[in-house]
Coordinates of C-alpha atoms and ligand atoms in Angstrom, one line a residue:
Chain D
M1 CA -73.8 30.9 30.6
A2 CA -72.8 35.2 31.1
L3 CA -69.2 35.9 29.4
L4 CA -68.3 37.4 32.3
E5 CA -69.7 36.4 35.9
I6 CA -68.8 37.9 39.2
N7 CA -69.8 36.5 42.2
Q8 CA -70.0 38.3 45.7
L9 CA -66.5 39.9 44.7
H10 CA -64.8 41.5 48.0
A11 CA -61.8 43.5 47.5
G12 CA -59.6 46.3 48.4
Y13 CA -56.7 47.2 50.2
G14 CA -55.6 46.5 53.5
A15 CA -58.0 47.2 56.2
I16 CA -60.0 49.6 53.2
K17 CA -62.8 47.5 52.0
A18 CA -63.1 48.6 48.3
L19 CA -65.6 46.0 47.0
R20 CA -67.9 44.8 49.8
G21 CA -69.6 41.2 47.3
I22 CA -70.8 42.4 44.4
T23 CA -72.3 40.2 42.0
F24 CA -72.7 41.4 38.0
K25 CA -72.3 40.0 34.7
V26 CA -72.2 40.8 31.1
E27 CA -73.1 39.3 28.1
Q28 CA -72.1 38.2 24.9
A29 CA -72.2 40.9 22.5
Q30 CA -73.2 43.3 25.5
V31 CA -72.3 47.0 26.8
V32 CA -72.8 46.8 29.9
S33 CA -71.7 49.7 32.0
L34 CA -70.8 50.5 36.0
I35 CA -71.4 53.7 36.8
G36 CA -71.2 55.4 40.1
A37 CA -69.6 58.6 42.0
N38 CA -65.4 58.9 42.3
G39 CA -64.7 56.4 44.8
A40 CA -67.5 53.9 44.5
G41 CA -64.8 51.1 43.9
K42 CA -65.3 50.9 40.0
S43 CA -61.7 50.6 39.5
T44 CA -60.9 48.5 41.8
T45 CA -64.0 46.5 40.9
L46 CA -62.1 45.7 36.7
N47 CA -58.4 46.0 38.7
T48 CA -59.7 42.9 39.8
I49 CA -61.2 41.4 37.0
S50 CA -58.1 41.8 35.5
G51 CA -56.1 40.3 38.0
L52 CA -53.7 43.4 39.8
I53 CA -55.3 43.1 42.8
K54 CA -56.1 39.8 44.5
P55 CA -60.0 39.4 46.1
A56 CA -59.7 39.0 49.2
A57 CA -63.2 36.4 48.8
G58 CA -65.6 35.7 45.4
T59 CA -65.7 34.4 41.8
I60 CA -65.0 35.6 38.7
R61 CA -65.8 33.1 35.6
F62 CA -64.8 34.3 32.3
D63 CA -66.1 32.8 29.4
G64 CA -66.8 29.3 32.2
T65 CA -63.0 29.0 33.3
D66 CA -62.9 30.3 37.0
I67 CA -60.0 33.1 36.3
T68 CA -59.9 34.4 40.1
G69 CA -56.9 34.9 41.8
W70 CA -54.8 33.9 38.4
R71 CA -51.5 36.9 37.4
A72 CA -52.6 39.9 35.1
D73 CA -50.8 39.4 32.4
R74 CA -52.4 35.5 31.9
I75 CA -56.2 37.7 32.3
T76 CA -54.9 39.4 29.2
R77 CA -54.1 36.2 27.2
R78 CA -57.2 35.3 27.3
Q79 CA -58.5 38.6 25.6
L80 CA -60.1 40.1 28.5
V81 CA -58.2 43.2 28.1
Q82 CA -58.7 46.7 30.3
V83 CA -57.9 50.2 28.9
P84 CA -56.6 51.1 32.8
E85 CA -57.9 54.5 34.3
G86 CA -55.3 57.9 33.1
R87 CA -54.9 55.9 29.5
Q88 CA -51.3 54.2 30.6
I89 CA -49.8 54.6 27.5
I90 CA -45.9 53.6 27.6
A91 CA -44.8 58.0 27.2
T92 CA -41.3 56.9 26.2
M93 CA -41.7 54.7 23.4
T94 CA -43.5 55.0 20.1
V95 CA -46.9 54.9 19.2
L96 CA -46.4 52.1 16.8
E97 CA -44.6 50.1 19.4
N98 CA -47.5 50.9 21.8
L99 CA -49.7 49.3 19.7
M100 CA -46.8 46.4 19.1
L101 CA -46.6 45.6 22.6
G102 CA -51.1 45.6 22.5
A103 CA -50.1 42.1 20.3
Y104 CA -47.2 41.3 23.0
H105 CA -49.2 37.7 23.5
R106 CA -50.3 37.2 19.8
Q107 CA -48.6 35.1 17.3
D108 CA -50.4 35.3 14.4
K109 CA -48.2 37.7 12.2
A110 CA -50.9 38.0 9.3
G111 CA -53.9 38.9 11.9
I112 CA -51.7 41.5 14.0
E113 CA -50.5 43.5 10.7
Q114 CA -53.7 43.9 9.7
D115 CA -55.2 44.7 12.8
L116 CA -52.5 47.4 12.5
E117 CA -54.1 48.9 9.3
R118 CA -57.5 48.7 10.3
I119 CA -56.4 50.8 13.2
F120 CA -54.7 53.0 11.7
E121 CA -57.2 53.0 9.2
R122 CA -59.8 54.5 12.7
F123 CA -57.1 56.6 14.3
K124 CA -55.6 58.3 11.6
R125 CA -53.9 60.8 13.5
L126 CA -52.5 57.7 14.9
N127 CA -50.9 56.8 11.7
E128 CA -49.8 60.1 11.1
R129 CA -48.0 60.0 14.5
R130 CA -47.0 56.2 14.3
H131 CA -43.1 57.0 15.3
Q132 CA -43.6 59.3 17.9
K133 CA -42.7 59.0 21.2
A134 CA -46.5 58.3 22.9
G135 CA -46.1 61.1 25.9
S136 CA -45.5 63.9 22.9
M137 CA -49.7 63.7 22.4
S138 CA -52.6 65.1 23.2
G139 CA -55.0 63.8 25.8
G140 CA -56.9 62.5 23.4
E141 CA -54.9 61.4 20.7
Q142 CA -53.3 59.4 24.1
Q143 CA -57.0 57.9 24.6
M144 CA -56.7 56.9 21.3
L145 CA -54.1 55.0 21.6
A146 CA -54.6 53.6 24.5
V147 CA -58.2 52.2 22.8
G148 CA -56.1 51.0 19.9
R149 CA -53.7 49.5 22.0
A150 CA -56.3 47.4 23.8
L151 CA -58.0 46.2 20.2
M152 CA -54.2 45.0 19.4
A153 CA -55.5 42.4 21.8
R154 CA -58.0 40.8 20.0
P155 CA -60.6 41.3 23.0
R156 CA -63.0 38.9 23.5
L157 CA -64.1 41.6 26.4
L158 CA -62.6 45.0 26.6
M159 CA -62.9 46.8 29.7
L160 CA -62.5 50.8 29.8
D161 CA -62.0 52.9 32.5
E162 CA -63.2 56.1 32.3
P163 CA -62.0 56.5 28.5
S164 CA -63.8 60.2 28.6
M165 CA -61.9 61.3 32.2
G166 CA -60.4 64.7 31.5
L167 CA -61.0 65.3 27.9
A168 CA -62.4 68.7 26.6
P169 CA -66.6 68.1 25.3
L170 CA -65.8 67.3 21.6
L171 CA -63.0 64.2 22.5
V172 CA -65.7 63.2 24.8
T173 CA -68.0 62.6 21.5
E174 CA -65.4 61.4 19.8
V175 CA -64.8 58.7 21.7
F176 CA -68.2 57.4 23.0
S177 CA -68.6 57.3 19.0
I178 CA -65.3 55.0 19.4
I179 CA -67.1 53.5 21.7
A180 CA -69.7 52.4 19.4
D181 CA -68.3 51.4 16.6
I182 CA -66.4 48.7 18.5
K183 CA -69.7 47.6 19.8
E184 CA -71.3 47.4 16.2
Q185 CA -68.0 44.9 15.4
G186 CA -69.7 42.8 18.0
I187 CA -66.9 42.8 20.8
P188 CA -68.4 42.9 24.7
I189 CA -67.6 46.0 26.6
L190 CA -67.7 46.5 30.5
L191 CA -67.6 50.4 30.5
V192 CA -66.8 52.3 34.0
E193 CA -67.7 55.9 33.1
Q194 CA -68.7 58.6 35.4
N195 CA -70.1 60.5 32.6
A196 CA -73.4 58.7 33.1
R197 CA -75.3 60.3 30.8
K198 CA -73.7 59.5 27.6
A199 CA -72.7 55.9 29.6
L200 CA -76.6 55.4 29.8
Q201 CA -76.8 56.4 26.1
I202 CA -74.8 53.5 24.6
A203 CA -74.8 50.5 27.3
D204 CA -77.5 47.8 27.0
Y205 CA -77.0 47.5 31.0
A206 CA -76.1 48.8 33.7
Y207 CA -75.0 48.6 37.5
V208 CA -75.0 51.7 39.8
L209 CA -72.4 51.2 42.7
E210 CA -72.0 53.1 45.8
R211 CA -69.5 52.4 48.5
G212 CA -68.7 49.3 47.4
E213 CA -71.9 47.8 46.8
I214 CA -74.1 47.9 43.8
V215 CA -76.9 49.4 44.1
H216 CA -79.3 49.3 41.4
E217 CA -79.4 47.7 38.4
G218 CA -81.5 47.1 35.2
R219 CA -81.4 48.4 31.5
A220 CA -79.7 51.2 30.5
D221 CA -83.6 52.7 28.9
Q222 CA -84.7 52.1 32.2
L223 CA -82.3 53.6 34.4
R224 CA -82.3 56.3 31.8
A225 CA -85.5 57.4 33.0
D226 CA -85.6 56.2 37.1
P227 CA -86.1 59.3 38.9
A228 CA -83.7 57.9 41.7
I229 CA -80.8 57.7 39.5
I230 CA -81.8 60.8 37.4
S231 CA -81.3 63.2 40.1
A232 CA -78.6 61.1 41.5
Y233 CA -76.5 60.5 38.5
L234 CA -78.1 62.5 35.8
G235 CA -78.9 65.6 37.7
Chain B
M1 CA 2.7 61.9 28.5
N2 CA 1.8 60.5 25.5
V3 CA -1.5 61.0 24.8
T4 CA -2.1 59.2 21.7
Q5 CA -0.5 55.9 24.1
Q6 CA -3.1 57.2 27.1
I7 CA -6.4 57.7 24.9
V8 CA -5.8 54.4 23.6
N9 CA -5.9 52.5 26.8
A10 CA -8.5 54.2 27.9
I11 CA -10.8 52.8 25.1
W12 CA -9.9 49.0 25.5
L13 CA -10.3 49.6 29.5
G14 CA -13.7 52.2 28.8
G15 CA -14.8 48.8 26.8
V16 CA -14.8 46.6 30.0
Y17 CA -16.0 48.7 32.5
S18 CA -19.3 49.9 30.5
L19 CA -19.6 46.7 29.8
F20 CA -19.2 45.7 33.6
A21 CA -22.0 48.7 34.2
L22 CA -24.5 48.3 31.6
G23 CA -25.1 45.1 34.1
Y24 CA -26.5 47.8 36.8
A25 CA -27.9 50.1 34.7
L26 CA -30.2 47.5 32.7
V27 CA -30.8 46.0 36.6
F28 CA -31.6 49.6 37.4
S29 CA -33.8 50.4 34.5
V30 CA -35.8 47.4 34.7
L31 CA -36.3 46.8 38.4
G32 CA -35.6 50.1 39.8
V33 CA -32.7 49.1 42.3
L34 CA -29.6 49.0 42.4
N35 CA -28.0 45.4 42.4
L36 CA -24.7 45.3 44.6
A37 CA -23.6 41.5 43.9
H38 CA -23.4 42.3 40.3
S39 CA -19.5 42.4 41.2
A40 CA -19.2 39.1 42.8
V41 CA -20.8 38.2 39.2
F42 CA -18.4 39.8 37.7
M43 CA -15.7 38.0 39.6
W44 CA -17.4 34.6 39.1
G45 CA -17.4 34.9 35.9
A46 CA -13.9 35.6 35.6
F47 CA -13.5 32.8 37.5
I48 CA -15.3 30.3 35.3
G49 CA -13.5 31.3 32.6
L50 CA -10.5 30.5 34.2
T51 CA -11.1 27.2 35.0
V52 CA -13.2 26.1 31.5
V53 CA -9.5 27.1 30.3
T54 CA -7.3 26.0 32.9
R55 CA -9.5 22.7 33.9
F56 CA -10.7 21.6 30.9
S57 CA -8.4 23.0 28.7
L58 CA -10.5 24.7 26.4
P59 CA -9.7 27.6 24.2
I60 CA -10.1 31.3 25.5
W61 CA -12.9 32.2 22.8
L62 CA -14.8 29.5 24.6
A63 CA -14.3 30.6 27.7
I64 CA -16.4 34.1 26.8
P65 CA -19.4 32.6 26.2
V66 CA -19.1 30.1 29.1
A67 CA -18.3 32.3 31.3
M68 CA -21.2 34.5 30.2
L69 CA -24.1 31.6 30.4
G70 CA -22.2 30.4 34.2
A71 CA -22.3 34.3 34.8
G72 CA -25.8 34.7 33.4
I73 CA -27.1 31.9 35.5
I74 CA -25.9 33.2 38.7
G75 CA -27.8 35.9 38.3
I76 CA -31.1 34.2 37.6
I77 CA -29.9 32.3 40.9
L78 CA -29.5 35.6 42.6
D79 CA -32.7 36.7 41.5
L80 CA -34.7 34.1 42.9
V81 CA -32.8 34.6 46.6
A82 CA -32.1 37.9 47.4
F83 CA -35.0 39.9 45.1
A84 CA -38.0 37.9 44.2
P85 CA -39.0 36.7 47.6
L86 CA -38.8 40.7 48.9
R87 CA -40.7 42.0 45.6
R88 CA -43.5 39.6 46.1
R89 CA -43.7 40.8 49.5
N90 CA -43.5 44.8 48.0
A91 CA -40.9 45.0 50.5
P92 CA -38.8 48.7 50.3
R93 CA -36.0 49.3 47.6
I94 CA -33.5 49.9 50.5
S95 CA -34.1 46.4 51.8
Q96 CA -33.5 44.8 48.4
L97 CA -30.4 46.7 47.9
I98 CA -29.5 45.5 51.8
S99 CA -30.2 42.0 50.6
S100 CA -28.0 42.1 47.7
I101 CA -25.1 43.0 50.1
G102 CA -25.8 40.2 51.4
A103 CA -25.7 38.0 48.4
A104 CA -22.6 39.7 47.0
I105 CA -20.8 38.7 50.4
L106 CA -22.0 35.5 50.3
L107 CA -21.0 35.1 46.4
V108 CA -17.4 35.9 47.4
N109 CA -17.4 33.7 50.3
I110 CA -17.8 30.7 48.1
A111 CA -15.2 31.5 45.6
Q112 CA -12.6 32.0 48.1
F113 CA -13.6 28.6 50.0
A114 CA -13.8 27.5 46.1
F115 CA -10.1 29.1 44.1
G116 CA -8.8 30.2 47.6
T117 CA -7.0 33.6 48.1
Q118 CA -4.1 33.2 45.9
P119 CA -4.1 35.5 42.8
Q120 CA -4.9 33.5 39.9
R121 CA -4.1 33.8 36.0
F122 CA -4.5 32.6 32.7
P123 CA -1.7 30.2 31.6
S124 CA 1.1 31.7 29.3
G125 CA -0.1 31.6 25.9
T126 CA -3.9 31.8 25.8
I127 CA -3.4 35.1 24.4
P128 CA -0.6 36.3 22.7
N129 CA 0.7 38.9 24.1
Q130 CA 3.3 41.1 22.6
A131 CA 2.0 44.1 21.1
L132 CA 1.4 44.8 17.6
E133 CA 3.6 46.4 15.2
G134 CA 3.8 49.3 13.2
L135 CA 1.3 51.7 15.3
P136 CA 1.8 54.8 16.8
F137 CA 1.0 53.5 20.1
R138 CA 1.4 50.3 22.0
I139 CA -1.8 48.3 22.3
T140 CA -2.0 44.3 22.6
P141 CA -3.9 42.2 20.5
I142 CA -6.1 41.0 23.6
Q143 CA -6.5 44.6 24.2
V144 CA -8.0 45.0 20.4
I145 CA -10.2 41.9 21.6
I146 CA -11.3 43.1 24.6
L147 CA -12.7 46.2 22.9
I148 CA -13.8 44.2 20.1
I149 CA -16.2 42.0 22.1
S150 CA -17.1 44.8 24.4
L151 CA -18.5 46.3 21.3
V152 CA -20.1 43.5 19.8
L153 CA -21.8 42.8 23.2
M154 CA -23.1 46.4 23.5
A155 CA -24.5 46.9 20.2
L156 CA -25.8 43.6 20.6
L157 CA -27.7 44.2 24.0
Q158 CA -28.6 47.8 22.3
Y159 CA -30.3 45.6 19.3
L160 CA -32.2 43.5 22.0
V161 CA -33.6 46.6 24.3
M162 CA -34.8 48.7 21.5
R163 CA -35.3 46.6 18.5
T164 CA -36.6 43.2 19.3
R165 CA -40.3 41.8 20.9
I166 CA -38.8 40.9 24.0
G167 CA -36.9 44.4 24.3
Q168 CA -40.3 46.2 24.1
A169 CA -41.5 44.2 26.8
M170 CA -38.5 44.8 28.6
R171 CA -39.1 48.8 28.6
A172 CA -42.8 48.2 29.0
V173 CA -41.9 46.1 32.2
A174 CA -39.3 49.3 32.9
F175 CA -42.3 51.5 32.5
N176 CA -44.6 50.4 34.8
Q177 CA -44.9 47.0 36.0
R178 CA -48.9 47.2 36.6
V179 CA -49.2 47.8 32.4
A180 CA -47.1 45.4 31.2
G181 CA -49.5 43.0 33.1
L182 CA -52.1 44.5 31.4
L183 CA -50.8 43.8 28.2
G184 CA -50.0 40.3 28.5
I185 CA -46.0 40.1 29.4
N186 CA -44.8 38.5 32.6
S187 CA -43.0 40.8 34.7
G188 CA -41.3 37.7 36.4
G189 CA -40.1 36.4 33.5
I190 CA -39.1 39.3 32.3
F191 CA -37.2 40.2 35.3
Q192 CA -34.9 37.4 35.2
L193 CA -34.4 37.6 31.8
T194 CA -32.9 41.2 33.1
F195 CA -30.9 39.5 35.5
F196 CA -29.5 37.0 33.0
L197 CA -28.3 39.8 30.6
A198 CA -26.9 41.4 33.4
G199 CA -25.1 38.7 34.6
A200 CA -23.7 37.6 31.7
L201 CA -21.8 41.1 30.8
A202 CA -20.5 41.2 33.8
G203 CA -19.1 37.7 33.3
A204 CA -17.6 38.8 29.8
A205 CA -16.4 42.2 31.2
G206 CA -14.8 39.6 34.1
V207 CA -12.9 37.0 31.7
L208 CA -11.5 40.2 29.9
Y209 CA -10.3 42.4 33.0
G210 CA -9.3 38.7 34.3
L211 CA -7.3 38.4 30.7
A212 CA -6.1 42.3 30.8
Y213 CA -4.4 42.2 34.1
N214 CA -3.8 38.8 34.2
S215 CA -4.5 38.3 37.8
M216 CA -7.8 37.3 39.5
T217 CA -8.7 37.2 43.3
P218 CA -12.0 36.5 45.1
F219 CA -11.9 40.4 45.8
M220 CA -11.3 41.3 42.2
G221 CA -15.0 42.8 42.0
D222 CA -14.5 45.3 45.0
G223 CA -12.5 48.4 43.0
V224 CA -14.6 47.7 39.7
A225 CA -18.1 47.7 42.0
L226 CA -17.1 51.2 42.5
K227 CA -16.0 52.5 39.3
G228 CA -18.8 50.5 37.8
L229 CA -21.2 53.1 40.3
T230 CA -19.4 56.1 39.7
V231 CA -20.4 55.0 35.3
I232 CA -23.7 54.4 36.0
V233 CA -24.1 57.8 37.8
L234 CA -22.0 59.4 35.5
G235 CA -24.3 57.8 32.9
G236 CA -27.7 58.9 34.7
L237 CA -29.0 55.6 36.9
G238 CA -31.0 53.5 34.6
N239 CA -29.8 55.0 31.1
I240 CA -28.3 52.2 28.7
Q241 CA -26.4 54.9 26.8
G242 CA -25.1 56.7 29.8
A243 CA -22.9 54.0 30.6
V244 CA -21.7 53.4 27.9
V245 CA -20.1 56.8 27.1
G246 CA -19.9 57.1 31.6
G247 CA -17.2 53.5 30.9
F248 CA -15.3 55.5 28.5
L249 CA -15.6 58.7 30.5
V250 CA -14.2 56.8 34.1
A251 CA -11.4 54.5 31.8
A252 CA -10.0 57.7 30.8
L253 CA -10.1 59.9 34.1
E254 CA -8.3 57.0 35.4
V255 CA -6.2 56.3 32.5
F256 CA -5.3 60.2 32.4
S257 CA -4.3 60.5 36.4
I258 CA -2.4 57.2 36.5
A259 CA -0.8 58.8 33.3
A260 CA -0.3 62.2 35.4
G261 CA 2.1 60.6 38.4
S262 CA -1.6 60.2 40.5
S263 CA -1.6 56.4 40.5
N264 CA -1.8 56.1 44.2
Y265 CA -4.9 58.0 44.4
R266 CA -6.5 56.7 40.7
D267 CA -9.7 55.5 42.8
A268 CA -9.6 58.5 45.7
I269 CA -10.0 60.6 42.0
V270 CA -13.2 58.2 40.9
F271 CA -14.4 59.0 44.2
T272 CA -14.0 62.3 44.4
L273 CA -15.9 62.3 40.7
L274 CA -18.5 60.2 42.4
F275 CA -19.2 63.1 44.6
L276 CA -19.1 65.6 43.2
I277 CA -21.7 64.5 39.9
L278 CA -24.1 63.5 43.1
L279 CA -23.6 66.7 44.3
F280 CA -24.6 69.0 41.1
R281 CA -26.2 66.5 39.0
P282 CA -27.6 63.7 40.2
Q283 CA -29.5 63.3 37.0
G284 CA -26.2 62.4 35.5
L285 CA -23.9 64.1 32.7
V286 CA -24.8 62.2 30.1
G287 CA -28.3 61.8 29.4
Q288 CA -31.3 63.8 29.0
K289 CA -34.1 61.9 31.4
I290 CA -33.7 58.3 32.2
E291 CA -34.8 56.3 28.9
T292 CA -36.6 53.8 30.8
R293 CA -37.7 54.9 34.3
A294 CA -41.1 56.2 34.7
Ligands
LIG301 N1 -54.4 51.9 46.2 C1 -54.9 52.2 46.9 N2 -54.6 52.4 47.9 C2 -55.9 52.7 49.1 N3 -56.9 52.6 49.4 C3 -57.6 52.8 47.5 C4 -56.3 52.9 46.7 N4 -57.1 52.4 44.9 C5 -58.1 52.8 45.9 N5 -58.9 53.0 47.2 C6 -60.0 53.3 47.8 O1 -60.7 51.9 47.2 C7 -62.1 52.7 47.3 C8 -62.7 52.7 46.0 O2 -61.4 53.4 44.8 P1 -61.8 53.2 43.1 O3 -62.1 51.4 42.9 O4 -60.4 54.1 42.9 O5 -62.8 53.8 43.5 P2 -63.5 54.6 41.8 O6 -62.6 54.0 40.8 O7 -65.2 54.7 41.6 O8 -63.3 56.2 41.7 C9 -62.2 54.2 46.9 O9 -62.5 54.5 48.8 C10 -60.3 54.6 47.7 O10 -60.0 55.7 48.4
LIG302 MG1 -61.7 54.9 39.2

């Protein structure tokens, strides 16, 4: 049984059918990437898994539990955690407050302190700015904060929605090195990216989404070598 | 005009206005809607306090927490009945506003039925009302107590919102409900907490106002509603610090216009102020940008 199992998932916005029966899975300790063009339905997929969008049909199973139709906060408390597109840090609150909110559902004070120290260790910039308003930071720093905040929830599966979006090349490299670190820690990741080249380098397995349907899937190294994928997504 | 005296009057009255207006500001900052039933909850707080003292012969210091609790619960019911069903259907803000007007009318009608329309008072001697001696101005113990209780409650609210875990959750929901959900925060629970707190503040303000003027009717919320709205527009709609400052400013305006002999026009003057702010500084006089609202 896989960690996350999506089966024949349909979802949309009123008359717009953004997902038309997608099926995929994420195994323990795996990085799975979901790639596809703008508007393919990647964010809709993550938001439906997170409970922000109610699916029209299909099932979502996480760690053996059917979580289809659950409220978003309940899903996060199960440690299925999303870093949404556009970072969505809370601009009016400080860096430290944002990080602590990531641990909102946790009770283990000692563990929270430990994780906080670890994050400040890994993200030195956040440490320097811990009492600054999050909104005053640069895009790259905000992305670090968004990832750090999600890690404070001790994710059993981390979903990242276009973490490199809008960042300068150097920062893109930095973001992917952070993802590699997280993978190293053994945290499973579902990575949504338009930067397919980078995503396929880090992923173990990948699915290609087109207009709400999965049109290719396979091991990331195989997809990287697939001429059809190269011309459509890596060209 | 005795300026010192007017400043003293403005300060204790400002405490009540700020306390009352904070309820509007709190609900607006977290939910983005104006709760026009807030003044009816205020009135209910006053009557709950009165009932505690007159029917159950309990001391006034117990009446205030009981009124806060009662009005807080009315706040939660208000949310469940007038707001939550519309929220679930993603109804536009304007329909929630109208729904709150309906709830206000209903609450006032129930109060008319339960308490009658004749003005009612706290029994004499509930709180000593002879002025304190040896001061260069006139102030009664009740006025001092009103100011102290208002300040303490405002400080507690500030602490709750800015320093506690639950307060941070409130601010997260205020910022963005979806993001709060992704952080594991149940917005529904936060909305109810917000309505409870707003109701409790209105309840405290109601009892204090009732004690200050010692005349309570089911319509006592009407005049205060206008002032409370002016306060939050002045302070910047969802701005908590702004509501506090605004409360004292509106009270000062009112007190000084009465002292200047225009007591017949005091509401007209407050209205004019409201109109002018909306025209020239819709973001409010006090705050920078709104603290919590995204
Ligand atoms: N809030 C929304 N309301 C209506 N349609 C939407 C909304 N969000 C996304 N869509 C539509 O759903 C489809 C999938 O969008 P999305 O999941 O955001 O794609 P991606 O993340 O792959 O770029 C697109 O056609 C988009 O226009
Ligand atoms: Mg997207």
